[in-house]
PDB file of C-alpha atoms (C1' of nucleotides) in Angstrom:
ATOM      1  CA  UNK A1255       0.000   0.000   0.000  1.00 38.00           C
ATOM      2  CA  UNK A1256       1.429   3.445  -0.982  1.00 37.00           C
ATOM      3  CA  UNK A1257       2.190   5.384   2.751  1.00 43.00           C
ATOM      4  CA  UNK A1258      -0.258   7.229   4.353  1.00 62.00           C
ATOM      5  CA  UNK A1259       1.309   8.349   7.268  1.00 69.00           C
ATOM      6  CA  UNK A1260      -1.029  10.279   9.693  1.00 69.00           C
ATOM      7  CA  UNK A1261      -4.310  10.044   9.408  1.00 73.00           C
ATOM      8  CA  UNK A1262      -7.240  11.280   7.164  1.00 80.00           C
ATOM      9  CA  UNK A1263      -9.695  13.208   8.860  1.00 87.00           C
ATOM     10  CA  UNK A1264     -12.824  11.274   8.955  1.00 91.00           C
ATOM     11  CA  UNK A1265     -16.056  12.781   9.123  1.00 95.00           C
ATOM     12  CA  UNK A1266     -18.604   9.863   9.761  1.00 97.00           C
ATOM     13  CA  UNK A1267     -21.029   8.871  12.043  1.00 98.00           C
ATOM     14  CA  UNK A1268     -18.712   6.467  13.683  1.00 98.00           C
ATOM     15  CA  UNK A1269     -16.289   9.049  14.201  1.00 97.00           C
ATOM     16  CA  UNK A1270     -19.164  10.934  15.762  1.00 98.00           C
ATOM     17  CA  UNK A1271     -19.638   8.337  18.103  1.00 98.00           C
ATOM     18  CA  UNK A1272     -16.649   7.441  19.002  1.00 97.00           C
ATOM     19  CA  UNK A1273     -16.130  10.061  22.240  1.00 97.00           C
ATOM     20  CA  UNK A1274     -18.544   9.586  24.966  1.00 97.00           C
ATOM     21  CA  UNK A1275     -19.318  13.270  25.330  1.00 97.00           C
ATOM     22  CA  UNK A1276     -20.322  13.269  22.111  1.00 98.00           C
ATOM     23  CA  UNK A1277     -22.557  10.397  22.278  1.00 98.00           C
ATOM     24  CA  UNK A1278     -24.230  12.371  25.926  1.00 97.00           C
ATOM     25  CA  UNK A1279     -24.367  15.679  23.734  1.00 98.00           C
ATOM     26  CA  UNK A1280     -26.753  12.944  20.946  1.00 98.00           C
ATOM     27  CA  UNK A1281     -28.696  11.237  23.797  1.00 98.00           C
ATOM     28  CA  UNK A1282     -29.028  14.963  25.281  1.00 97.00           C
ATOM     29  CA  UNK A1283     -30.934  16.130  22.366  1.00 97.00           C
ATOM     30  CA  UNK A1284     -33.342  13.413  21.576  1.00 97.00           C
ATOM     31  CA  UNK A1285     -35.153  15.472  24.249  1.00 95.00           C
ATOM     32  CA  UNK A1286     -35.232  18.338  21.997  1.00 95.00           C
ATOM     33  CA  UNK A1287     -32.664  21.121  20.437  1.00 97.00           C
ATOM     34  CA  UNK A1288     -30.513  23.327  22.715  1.00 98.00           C
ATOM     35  CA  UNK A1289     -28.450  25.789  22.260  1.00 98.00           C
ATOM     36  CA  UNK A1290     -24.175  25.279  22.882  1.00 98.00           C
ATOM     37  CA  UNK A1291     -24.750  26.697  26.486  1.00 97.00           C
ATOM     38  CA  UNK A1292     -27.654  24.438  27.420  1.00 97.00           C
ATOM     39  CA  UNK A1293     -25.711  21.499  26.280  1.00 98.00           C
ATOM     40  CA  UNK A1294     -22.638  22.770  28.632  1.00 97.00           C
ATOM     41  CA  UNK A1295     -24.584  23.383  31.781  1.00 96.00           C
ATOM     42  CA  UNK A1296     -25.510  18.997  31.360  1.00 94.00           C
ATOM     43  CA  UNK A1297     -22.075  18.212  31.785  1.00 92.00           C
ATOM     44  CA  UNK A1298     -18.772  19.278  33.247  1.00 90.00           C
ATOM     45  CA  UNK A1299     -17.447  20.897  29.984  1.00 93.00           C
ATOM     46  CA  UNK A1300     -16.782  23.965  29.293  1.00 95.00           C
ATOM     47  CA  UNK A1301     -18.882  26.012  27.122  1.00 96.00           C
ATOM     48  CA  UNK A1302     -16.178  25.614  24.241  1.00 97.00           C
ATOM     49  CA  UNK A1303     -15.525  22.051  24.519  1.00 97.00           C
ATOM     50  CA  UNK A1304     -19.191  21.536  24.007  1.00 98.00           C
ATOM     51  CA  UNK A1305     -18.369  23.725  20.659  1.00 98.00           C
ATOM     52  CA  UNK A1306     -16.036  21.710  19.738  1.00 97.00           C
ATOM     53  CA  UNK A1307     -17.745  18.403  19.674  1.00 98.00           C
ATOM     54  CA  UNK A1308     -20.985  20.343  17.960  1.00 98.00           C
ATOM     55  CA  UNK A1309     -18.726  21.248  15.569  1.00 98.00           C
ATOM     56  CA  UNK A1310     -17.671  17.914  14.852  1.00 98.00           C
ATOM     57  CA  UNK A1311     -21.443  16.760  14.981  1.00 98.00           C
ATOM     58  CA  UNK A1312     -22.053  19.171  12.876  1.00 98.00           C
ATOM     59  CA  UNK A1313     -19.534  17.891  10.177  1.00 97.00           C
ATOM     60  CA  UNK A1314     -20.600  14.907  10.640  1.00 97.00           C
ATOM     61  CA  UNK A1315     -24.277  15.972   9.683  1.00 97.00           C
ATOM     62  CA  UNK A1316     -25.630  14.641  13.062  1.00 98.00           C
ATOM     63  CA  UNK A1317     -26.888  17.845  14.494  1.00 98.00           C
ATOM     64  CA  UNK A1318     -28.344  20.728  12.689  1.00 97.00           C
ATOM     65  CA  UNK A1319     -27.681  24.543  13.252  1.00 97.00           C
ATOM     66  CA  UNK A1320     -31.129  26.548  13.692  1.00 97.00           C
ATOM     67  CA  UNK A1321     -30.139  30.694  14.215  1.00 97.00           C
ATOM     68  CA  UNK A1322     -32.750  32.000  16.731  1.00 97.00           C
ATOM     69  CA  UNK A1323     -31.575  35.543  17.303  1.00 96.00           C
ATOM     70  CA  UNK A1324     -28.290  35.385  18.960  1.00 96.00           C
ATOM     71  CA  UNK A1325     -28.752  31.934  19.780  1.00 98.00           C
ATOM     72  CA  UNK A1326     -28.309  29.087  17.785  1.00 98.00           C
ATOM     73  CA  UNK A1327     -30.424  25.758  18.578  1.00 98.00           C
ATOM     74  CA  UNK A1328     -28.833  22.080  17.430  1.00 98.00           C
ATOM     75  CA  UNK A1329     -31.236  19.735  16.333  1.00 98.00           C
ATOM     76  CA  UNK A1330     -30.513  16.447  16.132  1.00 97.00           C
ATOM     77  CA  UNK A1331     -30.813  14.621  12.582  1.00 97.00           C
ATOM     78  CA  UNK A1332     -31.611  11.007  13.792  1.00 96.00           C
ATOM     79  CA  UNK A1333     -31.353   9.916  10.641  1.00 96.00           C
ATOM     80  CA  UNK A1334     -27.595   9.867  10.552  1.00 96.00           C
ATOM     81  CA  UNK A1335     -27.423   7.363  13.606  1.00 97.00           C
ATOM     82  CA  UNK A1336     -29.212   4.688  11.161  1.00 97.00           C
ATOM     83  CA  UNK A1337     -25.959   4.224   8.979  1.00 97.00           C
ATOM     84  CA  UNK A1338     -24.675   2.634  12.816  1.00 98.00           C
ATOM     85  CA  UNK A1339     -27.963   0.641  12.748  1.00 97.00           C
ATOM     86  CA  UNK A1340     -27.079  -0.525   8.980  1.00 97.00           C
ATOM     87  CA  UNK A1341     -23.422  -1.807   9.654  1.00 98.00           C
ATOM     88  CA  UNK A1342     -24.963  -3.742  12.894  1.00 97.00           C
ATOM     89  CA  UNK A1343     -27.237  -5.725  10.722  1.00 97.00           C
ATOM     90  CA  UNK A1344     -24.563  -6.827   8.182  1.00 97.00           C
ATOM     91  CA  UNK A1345     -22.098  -7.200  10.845  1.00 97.00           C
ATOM     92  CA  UNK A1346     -25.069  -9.835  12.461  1.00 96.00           C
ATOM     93  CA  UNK A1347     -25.890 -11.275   9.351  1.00 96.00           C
ATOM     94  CA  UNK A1348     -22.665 -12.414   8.445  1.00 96.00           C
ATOM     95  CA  UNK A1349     -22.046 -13.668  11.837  1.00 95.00           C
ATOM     96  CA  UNK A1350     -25.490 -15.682  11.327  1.00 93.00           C
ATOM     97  CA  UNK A1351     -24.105 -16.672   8.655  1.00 91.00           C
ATOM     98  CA  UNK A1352     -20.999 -18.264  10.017  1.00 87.00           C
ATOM     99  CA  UNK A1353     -23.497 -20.316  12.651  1.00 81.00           C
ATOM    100  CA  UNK A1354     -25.113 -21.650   9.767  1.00 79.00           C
ATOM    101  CA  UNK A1355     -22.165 -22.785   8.749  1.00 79.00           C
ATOM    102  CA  UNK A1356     -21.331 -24.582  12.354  1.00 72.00           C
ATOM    103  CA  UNK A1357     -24.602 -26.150  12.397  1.00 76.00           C
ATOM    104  CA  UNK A1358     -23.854 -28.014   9.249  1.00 80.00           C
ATOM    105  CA  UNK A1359     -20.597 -29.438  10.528  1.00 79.00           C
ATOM    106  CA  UNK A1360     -22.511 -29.917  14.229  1.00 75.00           C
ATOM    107  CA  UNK A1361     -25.233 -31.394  11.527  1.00 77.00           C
ATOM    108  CA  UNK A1362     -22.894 -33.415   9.694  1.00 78.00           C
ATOM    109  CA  UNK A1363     -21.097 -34.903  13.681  1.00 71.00           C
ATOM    110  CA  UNK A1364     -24.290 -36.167  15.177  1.00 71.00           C
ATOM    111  CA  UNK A1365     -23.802 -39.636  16.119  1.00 66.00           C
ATOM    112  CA  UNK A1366     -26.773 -40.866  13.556  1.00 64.00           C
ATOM    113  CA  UNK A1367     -24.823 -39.477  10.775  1.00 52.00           C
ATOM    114  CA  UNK A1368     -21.662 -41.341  10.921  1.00 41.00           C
TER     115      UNK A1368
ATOM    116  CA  UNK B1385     -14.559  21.174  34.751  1.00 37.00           C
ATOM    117  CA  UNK B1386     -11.089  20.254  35.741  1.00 36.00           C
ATOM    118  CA  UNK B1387      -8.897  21.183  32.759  1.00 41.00           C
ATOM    119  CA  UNK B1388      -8.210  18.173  31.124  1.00 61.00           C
ATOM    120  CA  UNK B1389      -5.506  18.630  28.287  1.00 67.00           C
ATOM    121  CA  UNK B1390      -5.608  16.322  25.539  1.00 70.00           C
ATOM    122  CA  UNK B1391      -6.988  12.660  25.595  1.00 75.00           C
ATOM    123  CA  UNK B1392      -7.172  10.101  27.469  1.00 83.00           C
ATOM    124  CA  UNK B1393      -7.058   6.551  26.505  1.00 89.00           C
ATOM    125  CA  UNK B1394     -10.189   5.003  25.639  1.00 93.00           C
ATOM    126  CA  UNK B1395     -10.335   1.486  24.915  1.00 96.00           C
ATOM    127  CA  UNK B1396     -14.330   0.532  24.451  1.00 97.00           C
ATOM    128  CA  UNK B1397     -15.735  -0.631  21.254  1.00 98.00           C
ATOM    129  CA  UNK B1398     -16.439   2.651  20.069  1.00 98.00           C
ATOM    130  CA  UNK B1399     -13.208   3.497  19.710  1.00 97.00           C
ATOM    131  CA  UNK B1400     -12.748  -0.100  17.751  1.00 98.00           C
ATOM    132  CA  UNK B1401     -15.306   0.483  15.426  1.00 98.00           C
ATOM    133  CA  UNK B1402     -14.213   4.045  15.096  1.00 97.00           C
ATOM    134  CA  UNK B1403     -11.637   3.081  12.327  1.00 97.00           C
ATOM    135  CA  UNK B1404     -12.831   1.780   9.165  1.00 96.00           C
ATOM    136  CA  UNK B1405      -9.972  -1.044   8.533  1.00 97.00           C
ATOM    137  CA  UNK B1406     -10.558  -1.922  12.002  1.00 98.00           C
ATOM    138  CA  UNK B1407     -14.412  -2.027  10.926  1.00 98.00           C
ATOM    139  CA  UNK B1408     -12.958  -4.308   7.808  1.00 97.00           C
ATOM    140  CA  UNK B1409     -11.142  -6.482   9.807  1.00 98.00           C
ATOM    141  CA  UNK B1410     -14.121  -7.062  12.545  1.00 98.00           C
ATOM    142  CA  UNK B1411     -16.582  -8.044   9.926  1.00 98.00           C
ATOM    143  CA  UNK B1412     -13.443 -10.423   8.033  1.00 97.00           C
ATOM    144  CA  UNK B1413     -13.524 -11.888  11.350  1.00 97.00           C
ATOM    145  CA  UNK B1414     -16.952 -13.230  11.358  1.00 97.00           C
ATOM    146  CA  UNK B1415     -16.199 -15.496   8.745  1.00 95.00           C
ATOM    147  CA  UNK B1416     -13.580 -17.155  11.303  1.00 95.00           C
ATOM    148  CA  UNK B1417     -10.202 -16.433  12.747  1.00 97.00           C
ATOM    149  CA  UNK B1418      -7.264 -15.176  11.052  1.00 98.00           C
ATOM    150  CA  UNK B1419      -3.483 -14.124  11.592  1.00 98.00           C
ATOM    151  CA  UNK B1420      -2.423 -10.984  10.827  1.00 98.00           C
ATOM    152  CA  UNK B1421      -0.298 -11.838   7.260  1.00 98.00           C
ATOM    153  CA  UNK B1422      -3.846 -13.475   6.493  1.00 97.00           C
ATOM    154  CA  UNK B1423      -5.871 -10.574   7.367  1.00 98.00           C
ATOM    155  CA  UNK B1424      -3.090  -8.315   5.736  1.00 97.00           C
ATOM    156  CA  UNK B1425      -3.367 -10.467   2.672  1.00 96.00           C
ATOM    157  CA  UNK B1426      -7.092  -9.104   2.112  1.00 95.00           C
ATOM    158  CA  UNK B1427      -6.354  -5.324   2.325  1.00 93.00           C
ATOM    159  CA  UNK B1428      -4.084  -2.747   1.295  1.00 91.00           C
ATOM    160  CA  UNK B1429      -2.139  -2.291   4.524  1.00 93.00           C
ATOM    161  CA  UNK B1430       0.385  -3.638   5.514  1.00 96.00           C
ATOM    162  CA  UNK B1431       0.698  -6.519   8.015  1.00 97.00           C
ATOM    163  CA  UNK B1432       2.357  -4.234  10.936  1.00 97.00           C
ATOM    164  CA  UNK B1433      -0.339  -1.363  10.223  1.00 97.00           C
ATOM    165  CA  UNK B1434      -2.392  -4.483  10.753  1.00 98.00           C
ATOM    166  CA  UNK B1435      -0.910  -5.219  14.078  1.00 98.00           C
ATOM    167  CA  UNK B1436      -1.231  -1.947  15.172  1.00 97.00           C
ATOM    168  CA  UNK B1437      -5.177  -2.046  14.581  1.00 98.00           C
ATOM    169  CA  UNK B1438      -5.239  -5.840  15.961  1.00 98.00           C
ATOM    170  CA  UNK B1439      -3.703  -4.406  19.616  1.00 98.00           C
ATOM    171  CA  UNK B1440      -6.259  -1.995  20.061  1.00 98.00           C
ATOM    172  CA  UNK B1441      -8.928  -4.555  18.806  1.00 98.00           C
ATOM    173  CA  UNK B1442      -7.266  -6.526  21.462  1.00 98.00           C
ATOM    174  CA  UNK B1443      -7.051  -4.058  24.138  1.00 97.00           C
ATOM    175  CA  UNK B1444     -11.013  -2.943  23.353  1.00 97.00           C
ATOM    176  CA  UNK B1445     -11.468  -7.183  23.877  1.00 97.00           C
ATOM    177  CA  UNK B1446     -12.888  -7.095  20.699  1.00 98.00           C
ATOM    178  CA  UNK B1447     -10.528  -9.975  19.460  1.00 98.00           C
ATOM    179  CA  UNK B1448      -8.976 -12.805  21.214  1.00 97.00           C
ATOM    180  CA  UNK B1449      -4.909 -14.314  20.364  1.00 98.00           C
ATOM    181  CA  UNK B1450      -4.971 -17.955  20.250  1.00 98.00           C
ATOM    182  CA  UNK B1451      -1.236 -19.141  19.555  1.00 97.00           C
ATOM    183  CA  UNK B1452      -0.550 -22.205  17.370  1.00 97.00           C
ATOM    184  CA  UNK B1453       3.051 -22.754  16.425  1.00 97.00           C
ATOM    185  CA  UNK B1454       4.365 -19.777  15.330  1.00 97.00           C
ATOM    186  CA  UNK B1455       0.892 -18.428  14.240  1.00 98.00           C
ATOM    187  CA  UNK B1456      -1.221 -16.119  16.498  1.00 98.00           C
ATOM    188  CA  UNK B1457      -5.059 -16.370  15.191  1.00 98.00           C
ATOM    189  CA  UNK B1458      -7.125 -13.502  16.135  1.00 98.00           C
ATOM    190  CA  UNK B1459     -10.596 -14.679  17.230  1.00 98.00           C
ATOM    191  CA  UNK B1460     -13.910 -12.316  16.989  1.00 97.00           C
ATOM    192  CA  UNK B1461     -15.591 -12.214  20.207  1.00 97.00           C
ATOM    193  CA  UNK B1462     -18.503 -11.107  18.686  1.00 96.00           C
ATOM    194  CA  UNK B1463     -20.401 -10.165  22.230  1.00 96.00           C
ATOM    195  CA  UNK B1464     -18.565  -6.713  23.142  1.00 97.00           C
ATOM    196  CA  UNK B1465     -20.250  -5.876  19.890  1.00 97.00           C
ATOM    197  CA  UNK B1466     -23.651  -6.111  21.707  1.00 97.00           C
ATOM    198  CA  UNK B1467     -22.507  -2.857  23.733  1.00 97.00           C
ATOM    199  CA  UNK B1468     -23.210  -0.624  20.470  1.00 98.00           C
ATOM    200  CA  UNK B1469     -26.533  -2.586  19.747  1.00 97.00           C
ATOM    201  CA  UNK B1470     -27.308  -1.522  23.497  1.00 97.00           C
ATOM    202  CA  UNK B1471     -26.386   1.970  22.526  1.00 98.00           C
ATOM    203  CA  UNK B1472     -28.516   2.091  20.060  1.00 97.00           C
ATOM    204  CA  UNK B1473     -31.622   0.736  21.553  1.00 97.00           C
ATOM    205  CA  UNK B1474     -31.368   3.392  24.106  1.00 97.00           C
ATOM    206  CA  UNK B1475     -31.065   6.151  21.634  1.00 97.00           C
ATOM    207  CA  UNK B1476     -33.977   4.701  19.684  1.00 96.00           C
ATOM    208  CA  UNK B1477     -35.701   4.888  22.981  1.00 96.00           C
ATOM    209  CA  UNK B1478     -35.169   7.886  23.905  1.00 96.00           C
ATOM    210  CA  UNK B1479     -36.301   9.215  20.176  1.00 94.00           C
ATOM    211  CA  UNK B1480     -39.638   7.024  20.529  1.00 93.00           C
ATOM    212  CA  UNK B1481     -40.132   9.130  23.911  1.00 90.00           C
ATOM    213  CA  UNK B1482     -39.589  12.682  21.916  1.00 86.00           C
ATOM    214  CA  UNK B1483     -42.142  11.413  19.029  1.00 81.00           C
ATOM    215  CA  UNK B1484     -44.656  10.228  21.465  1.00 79.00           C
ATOM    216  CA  UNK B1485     -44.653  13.716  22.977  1.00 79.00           C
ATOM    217  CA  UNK B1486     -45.103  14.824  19.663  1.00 72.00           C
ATOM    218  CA  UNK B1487     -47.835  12.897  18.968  1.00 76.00           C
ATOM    219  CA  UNK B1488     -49.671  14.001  22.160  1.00 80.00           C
ATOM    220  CA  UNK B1489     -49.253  17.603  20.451  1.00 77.00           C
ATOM    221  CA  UNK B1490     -50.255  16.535  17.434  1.00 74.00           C
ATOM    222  CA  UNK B1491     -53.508  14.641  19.234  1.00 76.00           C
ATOM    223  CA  UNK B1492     -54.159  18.012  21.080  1.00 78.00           C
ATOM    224  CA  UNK B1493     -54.444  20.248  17.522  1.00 70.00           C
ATOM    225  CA  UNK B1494     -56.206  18.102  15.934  1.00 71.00           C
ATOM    226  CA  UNK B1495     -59.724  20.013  14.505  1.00 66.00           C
ATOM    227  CA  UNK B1496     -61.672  17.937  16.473  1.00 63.00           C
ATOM    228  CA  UNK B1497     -60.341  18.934  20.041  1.00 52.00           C
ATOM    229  CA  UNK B1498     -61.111  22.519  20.067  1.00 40.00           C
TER     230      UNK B1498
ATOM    231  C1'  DT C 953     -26.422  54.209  24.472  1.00 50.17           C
ATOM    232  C1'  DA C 954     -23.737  51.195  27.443  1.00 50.17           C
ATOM    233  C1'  DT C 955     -23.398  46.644  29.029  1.00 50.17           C
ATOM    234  C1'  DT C 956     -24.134  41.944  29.241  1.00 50.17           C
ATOM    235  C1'  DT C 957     -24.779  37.574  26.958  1.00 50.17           C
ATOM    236  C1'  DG C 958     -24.230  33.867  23.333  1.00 50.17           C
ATOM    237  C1'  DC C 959     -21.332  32.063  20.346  1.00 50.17           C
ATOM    238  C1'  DG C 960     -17.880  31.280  16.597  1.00 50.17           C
ATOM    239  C1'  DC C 961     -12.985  31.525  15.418  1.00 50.17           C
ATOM    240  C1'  DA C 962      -7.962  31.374  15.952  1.00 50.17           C
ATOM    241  C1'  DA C 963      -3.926  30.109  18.376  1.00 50.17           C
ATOM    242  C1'  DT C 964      -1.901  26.948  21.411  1.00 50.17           C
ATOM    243  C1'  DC C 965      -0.851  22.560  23.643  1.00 50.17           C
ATOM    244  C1'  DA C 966      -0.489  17.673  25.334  1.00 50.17           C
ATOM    245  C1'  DA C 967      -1.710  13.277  24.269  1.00 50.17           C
ATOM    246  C1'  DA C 968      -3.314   9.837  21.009  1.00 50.17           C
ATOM    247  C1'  DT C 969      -3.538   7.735  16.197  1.00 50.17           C
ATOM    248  C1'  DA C 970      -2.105   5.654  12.091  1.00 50.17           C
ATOM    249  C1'  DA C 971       1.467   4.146   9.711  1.00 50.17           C
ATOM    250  C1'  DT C 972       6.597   3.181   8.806  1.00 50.17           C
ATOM    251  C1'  DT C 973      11.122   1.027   9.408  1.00 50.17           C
ATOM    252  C1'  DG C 974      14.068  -1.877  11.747  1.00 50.17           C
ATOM    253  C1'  DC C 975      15.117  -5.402  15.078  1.00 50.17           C
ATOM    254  C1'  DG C 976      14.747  -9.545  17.881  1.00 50.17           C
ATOM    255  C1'  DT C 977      12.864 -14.014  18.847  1.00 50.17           C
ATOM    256  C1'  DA C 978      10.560 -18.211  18.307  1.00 50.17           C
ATOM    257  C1'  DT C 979       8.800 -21.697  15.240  1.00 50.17           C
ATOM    258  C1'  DA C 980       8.864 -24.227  10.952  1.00 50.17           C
ATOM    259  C1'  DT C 981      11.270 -25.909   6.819  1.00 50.17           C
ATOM    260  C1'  DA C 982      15.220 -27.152   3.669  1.00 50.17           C
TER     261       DA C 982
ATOM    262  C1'  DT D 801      22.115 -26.947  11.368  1.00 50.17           C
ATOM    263  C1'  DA D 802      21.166 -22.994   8.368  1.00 50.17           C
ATOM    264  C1'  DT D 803      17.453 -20.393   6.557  1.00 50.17           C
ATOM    265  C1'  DA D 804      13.028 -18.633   5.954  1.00 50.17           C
ATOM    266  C1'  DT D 805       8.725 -17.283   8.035  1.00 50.17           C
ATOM    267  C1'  DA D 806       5.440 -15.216  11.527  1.00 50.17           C
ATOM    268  C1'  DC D 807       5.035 -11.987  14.629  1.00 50.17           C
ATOM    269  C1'  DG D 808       5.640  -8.652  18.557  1.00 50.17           C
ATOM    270  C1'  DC D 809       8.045  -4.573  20.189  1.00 50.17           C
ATOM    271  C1'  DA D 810      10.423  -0.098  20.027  1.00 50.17           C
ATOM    272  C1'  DA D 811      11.504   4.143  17.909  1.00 50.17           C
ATOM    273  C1'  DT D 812      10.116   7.617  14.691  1.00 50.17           C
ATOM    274  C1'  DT D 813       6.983  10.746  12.188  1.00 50.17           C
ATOM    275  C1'  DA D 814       2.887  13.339  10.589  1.00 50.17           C
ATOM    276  C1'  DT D 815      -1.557  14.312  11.748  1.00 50.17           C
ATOM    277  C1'  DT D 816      -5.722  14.422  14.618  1.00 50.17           C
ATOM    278  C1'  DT D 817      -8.072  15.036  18.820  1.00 50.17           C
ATOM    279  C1'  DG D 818      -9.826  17.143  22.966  1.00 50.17           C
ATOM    280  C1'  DA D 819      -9.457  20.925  25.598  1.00 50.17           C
ATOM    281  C1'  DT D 820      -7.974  25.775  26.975  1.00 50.17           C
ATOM    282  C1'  DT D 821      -7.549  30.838  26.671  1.00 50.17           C
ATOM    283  C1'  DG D 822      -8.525  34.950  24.591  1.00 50.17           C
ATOM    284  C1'  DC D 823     -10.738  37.759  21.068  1.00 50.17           C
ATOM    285  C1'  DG D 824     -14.390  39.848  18.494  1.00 50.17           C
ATOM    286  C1'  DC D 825     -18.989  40.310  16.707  1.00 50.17           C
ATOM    287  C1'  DA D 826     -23.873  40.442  16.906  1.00 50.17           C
ATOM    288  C1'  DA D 827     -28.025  40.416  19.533  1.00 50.17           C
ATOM    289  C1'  DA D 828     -30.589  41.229  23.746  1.00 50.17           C
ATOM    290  C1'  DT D 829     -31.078  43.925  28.009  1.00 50.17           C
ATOM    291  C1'  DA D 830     -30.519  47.808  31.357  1.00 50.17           C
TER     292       DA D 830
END
DNA sequence: TATTTGCGCAATCAAATAATTGCGTATATA
DNA sequence: TATATACGCAATTATTTGATTGCGCAAATA
């Protein structure tokens, strides 16, 4: 493979998920939108590290900006969270698939078989 | 909050998944266990950026080492995976909650209810 | 109008990530 | 026994991350 030293920045719902603050800050506004403040005064950040991580949400496209005079409400865009839901299923469905494969051989080693 | 400079190491299956060769390798994994020239063999990287990816799987006890010979097969252990299904289920919880209160609203304007 | 409040942006910093190269060691093969 | 193979470990490097401080602007309030 040709180098790639570092890393790429990755802007995907994984990534999004992948700090627990972040995943609070999601959880946080199933309840509704809230402004960067209202998000802060939930947890022990400060009011720019919740900035930080609704920027990153934001790049992610998991939270939406909404201006409301000099405040700005994130929504949540739920929809996002389903491309999680998506790699779940295939990740079960090829494990299913592997204890399909184990039953035939546990099939094919019952004692009536031989 | 106490200031908190930098990161701190997390080792939870969030930050597994949070890679997308890692993601690769997890769902190569289902299919059975591997060592690391084998799993190298089916990507672009190479087998000691492969490594690299295998200890964290290892530390986030996403993967088990089972020596034979000289050979160290890396094992799925396809549970720890059940900790983002959990996370999910909450969060789809917690979204059902919002949209029932929205439905109540909804209930409340509709024509006949004034 | 003056002041407070809400928030983004930039600079800065320590620690972590992703990947590389090189080395050492143990197991298998010629 | 000599050699090749499989792999972990350490050092190195570029880049990202999470968080802080300080600044400035726009909007609300006194």
């Amino acid at each position: 493979m040709i180098a790639n030293r570092g890393m790429k920045i990755r802007r995907d719902v994984f990534q999004a998920i992948a700090d627990p603050t972040r995943r609070a800050i999601i959880m946080l506004l199933t309840a509704g939108a809230l402004t960067p403040n209202g998000i802060a005064e939930h947890f022990e950040s400060s009011r720019q590290a919740v900035s930080k991580h609704l920027q990153i949400l934001s790049e992610c496209e998991i939270v939406q900006q909404v201006q409301q005079g000099r405040e700005i409400f994130y929504h949540l865009n739920a929809e996002k969270v389903k491309e999680v839901e998506k790699w779940l299923e295939q990740f079960k469905q090829l494990l299913a698939k592997r204890f399909d494969q184990l039953d035939q051989v546990l099939e094919q080693l019952k004692p009536n078989n031989k």
